[in-house]
Coordinates of C-alpha atoms (C1' of nucleotides) in Angstrom, one line a residue:
Chain A
M1 CA 33.3 117.2 30.0
T2 CA 36.2 115.9 31.6
K3 CA 37.3 118.7 33.9
T4 CA 35.2 120.1 36.3
P5 CA 37.5 122.0 38.7
A6 CA 39.2 125.1 37.5
K7 CA 42.2 124.8 35.6
P8 CA 45.2 126.1 37.4
A9 CA 46.7 127.0 34.2
N10 CA 50.2 126.5 33.6
A11 CA 52.5 127.8 36.3
I12 CA 55.8 128.4 35.1
R13 CA 56.9 126.6 32.2
A14 CA 60.2 125.2 33.1
K15 CA 62.7 124.7 30.2
P16 CA 60.6 123.9 27.2
T17 CA 63.5 124.5 24.9
K18 CA 65.2 121.5 23.8
P19 CA 67.6 121.4 21.0
R20 CA 65.7 119.7 18.2
R21 CA 68.3 118.7 15.9
E22 CA 68.5 115.1 14.6
K23 CA 64.8 115.3 14.2
A24 CA 65.3 117.4 11.1
A25 CA 66.7 114.5 9.3
Q26 CA 63.4 112.7 9.9
G27 CA 61.8 115.5 8.3
R28 CA 61.5 115.9 4.4
M29 CA 64.5 116.8 2.6
S30 CA 63.6 118.0 -0.7
A31 CA 65.7 115.6 -2.7
Q32 CA 64.1 112.2 -2.1
P33 CA 60.6 111.5 -3.6
E34 CA 58.4 109.3 -1.2
P35 CA 58.1 105.4 -1.3
A36 CA 54.5 104.8 -1.5
S37 CA 52.0 107.9 -1.8
E38 CA 54.4 110.3 -3.7
P39 CA 55.6 113.8 -2.2
P40 CA 52.3 115.8 -2.2
S41 CA 54.5 119.0 -1.7
G42 CA 51.2 120.9 -1.3
R43 CA 50.6 121.7 2.4
V44 CA 47.1 120.8 2.4
A45 CA 47.7 117.6 0.5
R46 CA 50.1 116.7 3.3
A47 CA 47.5 117.5 5.9
A48 CA 44.9 115.3 4.4
E49 CA 47.4 112.5 4.0
R50 CA 48.2 112.8 7.6
R51 CA 44.6 112.9 8.7
E52 CA 44.0 110.0 6.7
A53 CA 47.0 107.9 8.4
I54 CA 45.5 108.8 11.7
I55 CA 42.2 107.4 10.9
V56 CA 43.7 104.4 9.6
A57 CA 45.8 103.8 12.5
A58 CA 43.1 104.7 15.0
M59 CA 40.7 102.2 13.4
E60 CA 43.2 99.5 14.0
E61 CA 43.7 100.5 17.5
F62 CA 40.1 100.9 18.2
V63 CA 39.0 97.7 16.5
G64 CA 41.9 95.7 18.4
R65 CA 41.5 97.2 22.1
G66 CA 38.0 98.9 22.3
Y67 CA 37.5 102.5 22.8
A68 CA 38.5 103.0 26.4
A69 CA 41.7 100.8 26.3
T70 CA 43.0 102.6 23.2
R71 CA 45.8 104.9 23.8
L72 CA 46.2 108.0 21.5
D73 CA 49.9 107.7 21.9
D74 CA 49.8 104.3 20.2
V75 CA 47.6 105.9 17.6
A76 CA 49.9 108.4 17.0
R77 CA 52.9 106.1 16.7
R78 CA 51.1 103.8 14.4
A79 CA 50.4 106.8 12.2
G80 CA 53.9 108.0 12.4
V81 CA 52.7 111.4 13.8
A82 CA 53.1 113.0 17.1
K83 CA 50.4 113.0 19.6
G84 CA 49.6 116.7 19.3
T85 CA 49.1 116.3 15.3
I86 CA 45.9 114.0 16.3
Y87 CA 44.5 117.2 18.1
L88 CA 45.1 119.5 14.9
H89 CA 42.5 117.1 13.1
F90 CA 40.3 116.0 15.9
K91 CA 38.7 117.7 18.7
D92 CA 39.3 114.6 21.1
K93 CA 39.5 111.1 21.4
E94 CA 35.7 110.8 21.1
A95 CA 35.6 113.0 18.1
L96 CA 38.1 110.8 16.4
F97 CA 36.3 107.8 17.2
E98 CA 32.9 109.0 15.9
E99 CA 34.6 110.4 12.6
L100 CA 36.1 107.1 12.5
I101 CA 33.0 105.0 12.3
R102 CA 31.5 107.3 9.9
T103 CA 34.2 107.3 7.4
A104 CA 34.4 103.7 7.5
I105 CA 30.8 102.9 7.4
V106 CA 29.7 105.4 4.2
P107 CA 31.8 103.8 1.5
L108 CA 30.8 100.2 2.9
V109 CA 27.2 101.1 2.3
N110 CA 27.9 102.4 -1.0
R111 CA 29.7 99.4 -2.0
I112 CA 26.8 97.2 -0.9
V113 CA 23.6 98.9 -1.5
P114 CA 23.8 100.0 -5.1
P115 CA 23.4 97.0 -7.0
A116 CA 19.9 97.9 -8.1
N117 CA 20.1 95.0 -10.4
P118 CA 17.6 95.3 -13.3
G119 CA 15.4 92.1 -14.0
G120 CA 16.5 89.3 -12.3
S121 CA 14.3 87.4 -9.9
V122 CA 13.9 88.7 -6.4
R123 CA 15.7 85.8 -5.1
D124 CA 18.8 86.9 -7.3
M125 CA 18.6 90.3 -6.1
I126 CA 18.4 89.3 -2.6
E127 CA 21.4 87.0 -3.0
L128 CA 23.4 89.5 -4.5
F129 CA 22.6 91.9 -1.8
A130 CA 23.8 89.5 0.9
R131 CA 26.6 88.0 -1.1
A132 CA 28.0 91.6 -1.3
F133 CA 27.4 91.9 2.5
I134 CA 29.0 88.7 3.4
Q135 CA 32.0 89.1 1.0
E136 CA 32.8 92.7 1.7
V137 CA 32.1 92.2 5.5
A138 CA 31.9 89.0 7.0
T139 CA 34.8 87.8 5.2
T140 CA 37.2 90.6 5.8
Q141 CA 38.3 92.3 9.0
R142 CA 35.7 94.9 8.3
A143 CA 33.4 92.7 10.4
D144 CA 35.4 93.9 13.4
I145 CA 33.9 97.4 12.6
I146 CA 30.5 96.0 12.9
R147 CA 31.5 94.4 16.3
L148 CA 33.0 97.5 17.4
I149 CA 29.7 99.3 16.8
V150 CA 27.9 96.7 18.7
A151 CA 30.3 96.9 21.6
E152 CA 30.4 100.7 21.9
G153 CA 27.2 101.7 20.4
P154 CA 25.2 102.0 23.7
R155 CA 27.9 104.4 25.0
F156 CA 28.0 106.4 22.0
P157 CA 24.4 107.3 21.0
A158 CA 25.5 109.3 18.2
I159 CA 27.1 106.4 16.6
A160 CA 24.2 104.3 17.1
D161 CA 21.9 106.8 15.7
F162 CA 24.3 107.4 12.7
Y163 CA 24.5 103.8 12.0
Y164 CA 20.8 103.2 12.3
R165 CA 19.9 106.2 10.0
E166 CA 22.7 105.4 7.4
V167 CA 22.8 101.7 7.4
V168 CA 20.1 99.8 9.2
S169 CA 17.1 101.9 8.2
R170 CA 18.1 102.4 4.7
G171 CA 19.1 98.6 4.2
L172 CA 15.8 97.3 5.7
A173 CA 13.9 99.6 3.6
K174 CA 15.4 98.4 0.6
L175 CA 15.0 94.9 1.7
R176 CA 11.3 95.4 2.5
A177 CA 10.7 96.7 -0.9
L178 CA 12.3 93.6 -2.4
I179 CA 10.3 91.3 -0.3
E180 CA 7.2 93.1 -1.4
L181 CA 8.1 92.7 -5.0
G182 CA 8.8 89.1 -4.4
I183 CA 5.3 88.7 -2.8
A184 CA 3.7 90.5 -5.7
R185 CA 5.5 88.3 -8.1
G186 CA 4.6 85.2 -6.4
E187 CA 8.1 84.3 -5.7
L188 CA 7.5 84.5 -1.9
R189 CA 4.5 83.2 -0.1
Q190 CA 5.1 84.5 3.2
P191 CA 3.5 88.0 3.3
E192 CA 4.3 88.8 7.0
L193 CA 8.1 88.6 6.0
A194 CA 7.9 92.2 4.9
H195 CA 7.2 93.1 8.5
F196 CA 10.5 91.6 9.6
P197 CA 13.0 92.0 6.9
Q198 CA 15.5 91.4 9.7
I199 CA 14.8 87.7 9.3
V200 CA 16.4 87.8 5.8
V201 CA 19.6 89.4 7.1
A202 CA 20.0 87.6 10.3
P203 CA 22.1 84.8 9.3
A204 CA 24.5 87.3 7.7
I205 CA 24.6 89.2 11.0
V206 CA 25.2 86.0 12.9
A207 CA 28.0 85.1 10.3
V208 CA 29.8 88.4 11.3
I209 CA 29.7 87.6 15.0
W210 CA 30.7 84.3 14.5
K211 CA 33.7 85.3 12.6
S212 CA 34.8 87.7 15.2
L213 CA 34.3 85.3 18.2
F214 CA 34.3 81.5 17.1
E215 CA 36.0 81.3 13.8
N216 CA 39.0 79.5 15.5
H217 CA 36.8 77.1 17.3
S218 CA 34.8 75.9 14.3
P219 CA 34.8 77.7 10.9
L220 CA 31.7 78.8 9.3
D221 CA 30.9 78.7 5.6
A222 CA 28.9 82.0 5.6
L223 CA 27.9 81.9 1.9
E224 CA 26.7 78.2 2.1
M225 CA 24.7 79.0 5.1
F226 CA 23.1 82.0 3.4
R227 CA 22.1 79.8 0.4
V228 CA 20.3 77.4 2.7
H229 CA 18.7 80.2 4.5
L230 CA 17.4 81.4 1.0
D231 CA 16.1 78.1 0.2
L232 CA 14.1 78.2 3.3
I233 CA 12.7 81.5 2.2
F234 CA 12.0 81.0 -1.5
G235 CA 11.3 77.3 -1.3
E236 CA 13.2 74.5 -3.0
R237 CA 16.5 75.6 -4.6
R238 CA 16.8 75.7 -8.3
T239 CA 20.1 73.7 -9.1
T240 CA 23.5 75.3 -8.6
Chain B
M1 CA 36.2 109.5 30.3
T2 CA 33.5 111.2 32.1
K3 CA 34.7 112.5 35.4
T4 CA 32.1 112.6 38.3
P5 CA 32.5 114.8 41.0
A6 CA 35.4 116.9 41.8
K7 CA 37.7 114.4 43.7
P8 CA 39.3 115.7 46.6
A9 CA 42.3 114.4 44.9
N10 CA 45.2 114.1 47.1
A11 CA 45.6 117.6 48.5
I12 CA 46.5 117.1 51.9
R13 CA 47.2 113.6 53.1
A14 CA 45.5 113.5 56.1
K15 CA 45.7 111.0 58.8
P16 CA 45.5 107.5 57.4
T17 CA 43.6 106.2 60.3
K18 CA 39.9 106.8 60.5
P19 CA 37.6 105.6 63.1
R20 CA 35.0 103.5 61.4
R21 CA 31.9 103.6 63.3
E22 CA 28.6 103.6 61.9
K23 CA 29.6 101.2 59.2
A24 CA 29.7 98.6 62.1
A25 CA 25.9 99.0 62.4
Q26 CA 25.5 98.3 58.8
G27 CA 27.2 95.0 59.7
R28 CA 25.2 92.4 61.4
M29 CA 24.8 91.9 65.0
S30 CA 24.6 88.2 66.1
A31 CA 21.2 88.4 67.7
Q32 CA 18.5 88.6 65.1
P33 CA 18.3 85.8 62.7
E34 CA 16.6 87.7 59.8
P35 CA 14.1 86.6 57.2
A36 CA 15.7 86.4 53.9
S37 CA 19.3 86.8 53.0
E38 CA 20.1 87.3 56.7
P39 CA 22.5 87.4 59.7
P40 CA 24.4 84.4 58.5
S41 CA 26.6 84.9 61.5
G42 CA 28.9 82.3 60.2
R43 CA 32.1 84.0 58.9
V44 CA 31.9 81.8 55.8
A45 CA 28.4 82.6 55.2
R46 CA 29.1 86.3 55.4
A47 CA 32.1 86.1 52.9
A48 CA 29.9 84.1 50.5
E49 CA 27.2 87.0 50.7
R50 CA 29.7 89.6 50.1
R51 CA 31.2 87.8 47.2
E52 CA 27.8 87.7 45.7
A53 CA 27.1 91.3 46.2
I54 CA 30.3 92.0 44.6
I55 CA 29.6 90.0 41.5
V56 CA 25.9 91.6 41.2
A57 CA 27.6 95.0 41.4
A58 CA 30.2 94.4 38.9
M59 CA 27.7 92.9 36.5
E60 CA 25.8 96.1 36.4
E61 CA 28.9 98.2 36.1
F62 CA 30.7 96.1 33.4
V63 CA 27.4 95.8 31.4
G64 CA 26.9 99.5 31.6
R65 CA 30.6 100.7 30.9
G66 CA 32.4 97.9 29.4
Y67 CA 35.6 96.2 30.9
A68 CA 38.1 98.8 30.6
A69 CA 35.9 101.8 31.6
T70 CA 34.5 100.3 34.7
R71 CA 36.1 101.4 38.0
L72 CA 36.4 99.0 40.9
D73 CA 35.9 101.8 43.2
D74 CA 32.3 101.9 41.8
V75 CA 32.0 98.3 42.0
A76 CA 32.9 98.3 45.8
R77 CA 30.5 101.3 46.5
R78 CA 27.7 99.7 44.7
A79 CA 28.2 96.4 46.5
G80 CA 28.4 98.2 49.9
V81 CA 32.1 96.9 50.5
A82 CA 35.4 98.5 50.4
K83 CA 37.6 98.2 47.6
G84 CA 40.2 96.0 49.2
T85 CA 37.3 93.4 50.1
I86 CA 37.2 92.8 46.2
Y87 CA 40.8 91.5 46.3
L88 CA 39.9 89.2 49.1
H89 CA 37.7 87.3 46.7
F90 CA 39.1 87.9 43.1
K91 CA 42.8 88.1 42.1
D92 CA 42.3 90.9 40.1
K93 CA 40.0 93.0 37.8
E94 CA 40.3 90.5 34.9
A95 CA 39.5 87.6 37.3
L96 CA 36.5 89.3 38.5
F97 CA 35.3 89.8 35.1
E98 CA 35.8 86.4 33.8
E99 CA 34.2 84.8 37.2
L100 CA 31.3 87.2 36.4
I101 CA 30.6 85.9 33.0
R102 CA 30.9 82.4 34.3
T103 CA 28.5 82.8 37.0
A104 CA 26.1 84.7 34.7
I105 CA 26.0 82.2 31.9
V106 CA 25.6 78.9 33.7
P107 CA 22.2 79.6 35.1
L108 CA 21.0 81.1 32.2
V109 CA 22.0 78.0 30.1
N110 CA 20.2 75.8 32.8
R111 CA 17.1 77.8 32.5
I112 CA 17.0 77.5 28.7
V113 CA 18.3 74.3 27.5
P114 CA 16.7 71.8 29.8
P115 CA 13.0 71.6 28.5
A116 CA 13.8 68.2 26.8
N117 CA 10.1 68.3 26.3
P118 CA 8.7 64.8 25.8
G119 CA 6.4 64.1 22.7
G120 CA 5.4 67.5 21.1
S121 CA 6.2 68.2 17.5
V122 CA 9.7 69.4 16.6
R123 CA 8.4 72.9 15.8
D124 CA 6.8 73.1 19.2
M125 CA 10.1 72.1 20.8
I126 CA 12.1 74.5 19.0
E127 CA 9.6 77.3 19.6
L128 CA 9.8 76.5 23.2
F129 CA 13.5 76.6 23.2
A130 CA 13.5 80.1 21.3
R131 CA 10.6 81.3 23.4
A132 CA 12.6 80.7 26.5
F133 CA 15.6 82.4 25.0
I134 CA 13.7 85.3 23.7
Q135 CA 11.9 86.0 27.0
E136 CA 14.8 85.2 29.4
V137 CA 17.4 87.0 27.4
A138 CA 16.3 89.3 24.5
T139 CA 13.6 90.8 26.9
T140 CA 15.4 91.3 29.8
Q141 CA 18.7 93.2 30.6
R142 CA 20.4 89.9 30.2
A143 CA 20.7 90.7 26.6
D144 CA 23.4 93.1 27.7
I145 CA 25.4 90.0 29.1
I146 CA 25.4 88.7 25.5
R147 CA 26.4 92.2 24.1
L148 CA 29.3 92.3 26.7
I149 CA 30.5 88.8 25.5
V150 CA 30.3 90.0 21.9
A151 CA 32.2 93.2 22.8
E152 CA 34.8 91.9 25.1
G153 CA 35.2 88.2 23.8
P154 CA 38.1 88.9 21.4
R155 CA 40.0 90.5 24.0
F156 CA 39.4 87.8 26.6
P157 CA 40.0 84.5 24.9
A158 CA 39.1 82.7 28.1
I159 CA 35.6 84.1 27.9
A160 CA 35.2 83.4 24.3
D161 CA 36.4 79.8 24.6
F162 CA 34.1 79.3 27.7
Y163 CA 31.2 80.7 26.0
Y164 CA 31.6 78.6 23.1
R165 CA 32.1 75.5 25.1
E166 CA 29.2 76.0 27.5
V167 CA 26.7 77.7 25.5
V168 CA 27.2 77.9 21.8
S169 CA 28.4 74.3 21.0
R170 CA 25.9 72.9 23.5
G171 CA 22.8 74.8 22.2
L172 CA 23.7 74.1 18.7
A173 CA 24.1 70.6 19.2
K174 CA 20.6 70.2 20.8
L175 CA 19.2 72.3 17.9
R176 CA 21.0 70.1 15.5
A177 CA 19.4 67.0 17.1
L178 CA 16.0 68.5 17.0
I179 CA 16.4 69.4 13.3
E180 CA 17.5 65.9 12.4
L181 CA 14.6 64.6 14.1
G182 CA 12.5 67.0 12.3
I183 CA 13.8 65.8 9.2
A184 CA 13.3 62.1 10.0
R185 CA 9.7 63.0 10.9
G186 CA 9.0 64.7 7.9
E187 CA 8.3 68.0 9.6
L188 CA 11.1 69.7 8.0
R189 CA 12.1 69.3 4.3
Q190 CA 15.5 71.1 4.2
P191 CA 17.9 68.5 5.0
E192 CA 20.8 71.0 4.8
L193 CA 19.6 72.9 7.7
A194 CA 21.1 70.5 10.0
H195 CA 24.5 71.8 8.7
F196 CA 23.4 75.3 9.9
P197 CA 21.6 75.4 13.1
Q198 CA 22.6 78.9 13.3
I199 CA 20.1 79.8 10.9
V200 CA 17.2 78.7 13.3
V201 CA 18.4 81.1 16.2
A202 CA 19.8 83.8 14.0
P203 CA 16.7 85.9 14.5
A204 CA 16.9 85.6 18.1
I205 CA 20.4 86.8 18.1
V206 CA 19.6 89.8 15.9
A207 CA 16.8 90.8 18.3
V208 CA 19.1 90.6 21.2
I209 CA 21.4 93.0 19.4
W210 CA 18.5 95.3 18.2
K211 CA 17.3 95.6 21.6
S212 CA 20.5 96.8 22.9
L213 CA 21.1 99.4 20.0
F214 CA 18.0 100.3 18.3
E215 CA 14.9 99.8 20.5
N216 CA 14.5 103.4 21.0
H217 CA 14.6 104.0 17.3
S218 CA 12.1 101.2 16.2
P219 CA 10.9 98.8 18.9
L220 CA 11.0 95.1 17.5
D221 CA 8.5 92.4 18.5
A222 CA 11.1 89.6 18.8
L223 CA 8.5 86.9 19.5
E224 CA 6.3 87.7 16.7
M225 CA 9.3 87.9 14.4
F226 CA 10.5 84.4 15.5
R227 CA 7.0 82.9 14.8
V228 CA 7.3 84.3 11.3
H229 CA 10.7 82.6 11.0
L230 CA 9.5 79.4 12.1
D231 CA 6.7 79.7 9.5
L232 CA 9.5 79.8 6.9
I233 CA 11.3 76.8 8.4
F234 CA 8.3 74.6 9.0
G235 CA 6.0 75.7 6.0
E236 CA 2.5 77.3 6.5
R237 CA 1.7 78.0 10.1
R238 CA -1.1 76.4 12.0
T239 CA -3.6 78.7 13.2
T240 CA -2.7 80.8 16.2
Chain C
dT1 C1' 42.4 86.5 73.0
dG2 C1' 44.1 85.2 69.0
dA3 C1' 43.1 84.9 64.0
dC4 C1' 41.4 86.4 60.3
dA5 C1' 38.1 89.6 57.7
dA6 C1' 37.6 94.2 56.4
dT7 C1' 38.8 98.7 55.5
dG8 C1' 40.4 102.9 52.8
dA9 C1' 44.4 105.8 52.5
dC10 C1' 48.0 105.3 49.6
dT11 C1' 51.2 104.6 45.6
dG12 C1' 52.8 104.0 41.1
dA13 C1' 51.8 103.8 36.5
dC14 C1' 49.2 105.4 33.1
dC15 C1' 46.9 108.8 29.7
dA16 C1' 44.1 112.6 27.7
dG17 C1' 44.9 116.8 26.4
dT18 C1' 48.0 121.1 26.2
dC19 C1' 51.3 124.5 24.3
dA20 C1' 55.9 126.7 23.9
dG21 C1' 59.0 126.0 20.5
dT22 C1' 60.6 124.2 15.7
dC23 C1' 61.2 124.4 10.9
dA24 C1' 59.7 123.0 6.0
dT25 C1' 57.2 125.7 2.7
dG26 C1' 55.5 129.2 0.5
dT27 C1' 55.6 134.5 -0.3
dT28 C1' 57.6 138.8 -0.9
dT29 C1' 61.4 141.8 -1.6
dT30 C1' 65.7 143.0 -3.6
Chain D
dA1 C1' 67.3 134.4 -9.1
dA2 C1' 68.4 134.4 -4.3
dA3 C1' 67.7 136.1 0.2
dA4 C1' 64.6 137.7 3.7
dC5 C1' 60.4 136.8 5.9
dA6 C1' 55.9 134.8 7.3
dT7 C1' 53.0 131.0 8.2
dG8 C1' 51.1 127.3 10.4
dA9 C1' 51.7 122.2 10.4
dC10 C1' 54.1 119.5 13.4
dT11 C1' 56.3 118.1 17.9
dG12 C1' 56.9 115.9 22.4
dA13 C1' 57.6 117.1 27.2
dC14 C1' 54.5 118.1 30.5
dT15 C1' 50.4 118.7 33.8
dG16 C1' 46.5 117.3 36.1
dG17 C1' 43.8 113.7 37.0
dT18 C1' 42.5 108.8 37.3
dC19 C1' 42.5 104.2 38.9
dA20 C1' 44.2 99.2 39.7
dG21 C1' 46.1 97.3 43.1
dT22 C1' 48.7 97.3 48.2
dC23 C1' 49.1 97.0 53.1
dA24 C1' 48.9 99.1 57.8
dT25 C1' 45.4 99.4 60.9
dT26 C1' 41.2 98.3 62.9
dG27 C1' 37.1 95.6 63.9
dT28 C1' 34.8 91.1 64.6
dC29 C1' 34.1 86.4 65.5
dA30 C1' 34.9 81.8 67.6

DNA sequence: TGACAATGACTGACCAGTCAGTCATGTTTT
DNA sequence: AAAACATGACTGACTGGTCAGTCATTGTCA
């Protein structure tokens, strides 16, 4: 995409040779076992480890500076890897970014959606659902991932699509089912709510944004806000 | 990222001087006083006009590409102005960006906050408030300004501060007053709502984000969603 | 005819992406 | 078991291009 004009290729590589000496020390002597994640010894394991490190580093950089302003040099440095290594694992900056979002989102969804709680009230189920979301996202720096998606989504349709497919439509479908169950059971008396499950999660979304932008201006108790919201939806609250 | 056409690059630094001719015509002769935004003839007026054009152009570019990816060359071209002219009006890219948000936000707030409606019900007042917001923002491309603030806010504390001060705290204060009035009048029976006025506007915020990211996946009737939400808050709806 | 607004070619810094070369690790031979 | 060899993960200097910001020159108004 980037290049239109023909590439002049490389003319005469000057002196690429450079005594690489001290660098060896930085490599791995066989004697010392690693600090944290032990010596994987297998080449593949090592590679996977580095790939992981790159993703983690890239996450921090992209979240902190946005897509365009992030330098791959910084990502490499943070990952403790040379820039070229990034390109062994990802086609280009964009591929890294998209892959990043994917690997961040999937485990997030799995952690939140599953609780297919057995026989509690619908309110309890929704509360669990939302509580998990708020605790796993709004409270942590994972909120910034959401902000990143909102910020860059329109420029990366692949990401917006993926996010819609894997998170939004799935979550809303689940929510809608719960709402319908609540209506059938008489816990909920607003049948039209099933058309707009977004209303149920709206305060959680707002909490995420609030945390990112205004937390230092005025902190927000997301969980308490959500409880009040549920009182609105389900009528008077049972004692807590 | 994306490169446009093959840029002549700096192949042969030609003669710096270039007779600028036709451009003059595009300027304004002093003779004809035009209808609308016309031959201001005054230097100051002209200057203000250009400044305005730059802001409009910058708005479109920043909204479409984000801060970092926006090129001032493009802003200049879109504004029908040379790049240097931008620097006659703004210290640098960042100053332009911040000024931009400021001038976009203020009129927006004035258009929405004012309706200090006289003696309707609280629900009517809130509905008016929110309807104005949804019609003025969620429906239009102004929604992208909000997204822009969410996206770039953390990187531009001055903007987040300004936005919090001028829009958020002001809007929430107004809303809180309305909620308290509603409680006093007995229209609202959830006193704790006054602690979280965010709940009232949450669906509108969500609508804004939805429009930006998912409108093509699944359109959302923001106004209708908000009506359902108000039913939740105020209890059963009066016929509509 | 100044004085100042406007211009756009130019510079300097910056950065995505490349690739020749290095070396730790694993494999085969002796 | 040890030495010779093969592999490919890894490195980082380098290229081609981009872009914010500058400034000498030119145009225009009062």
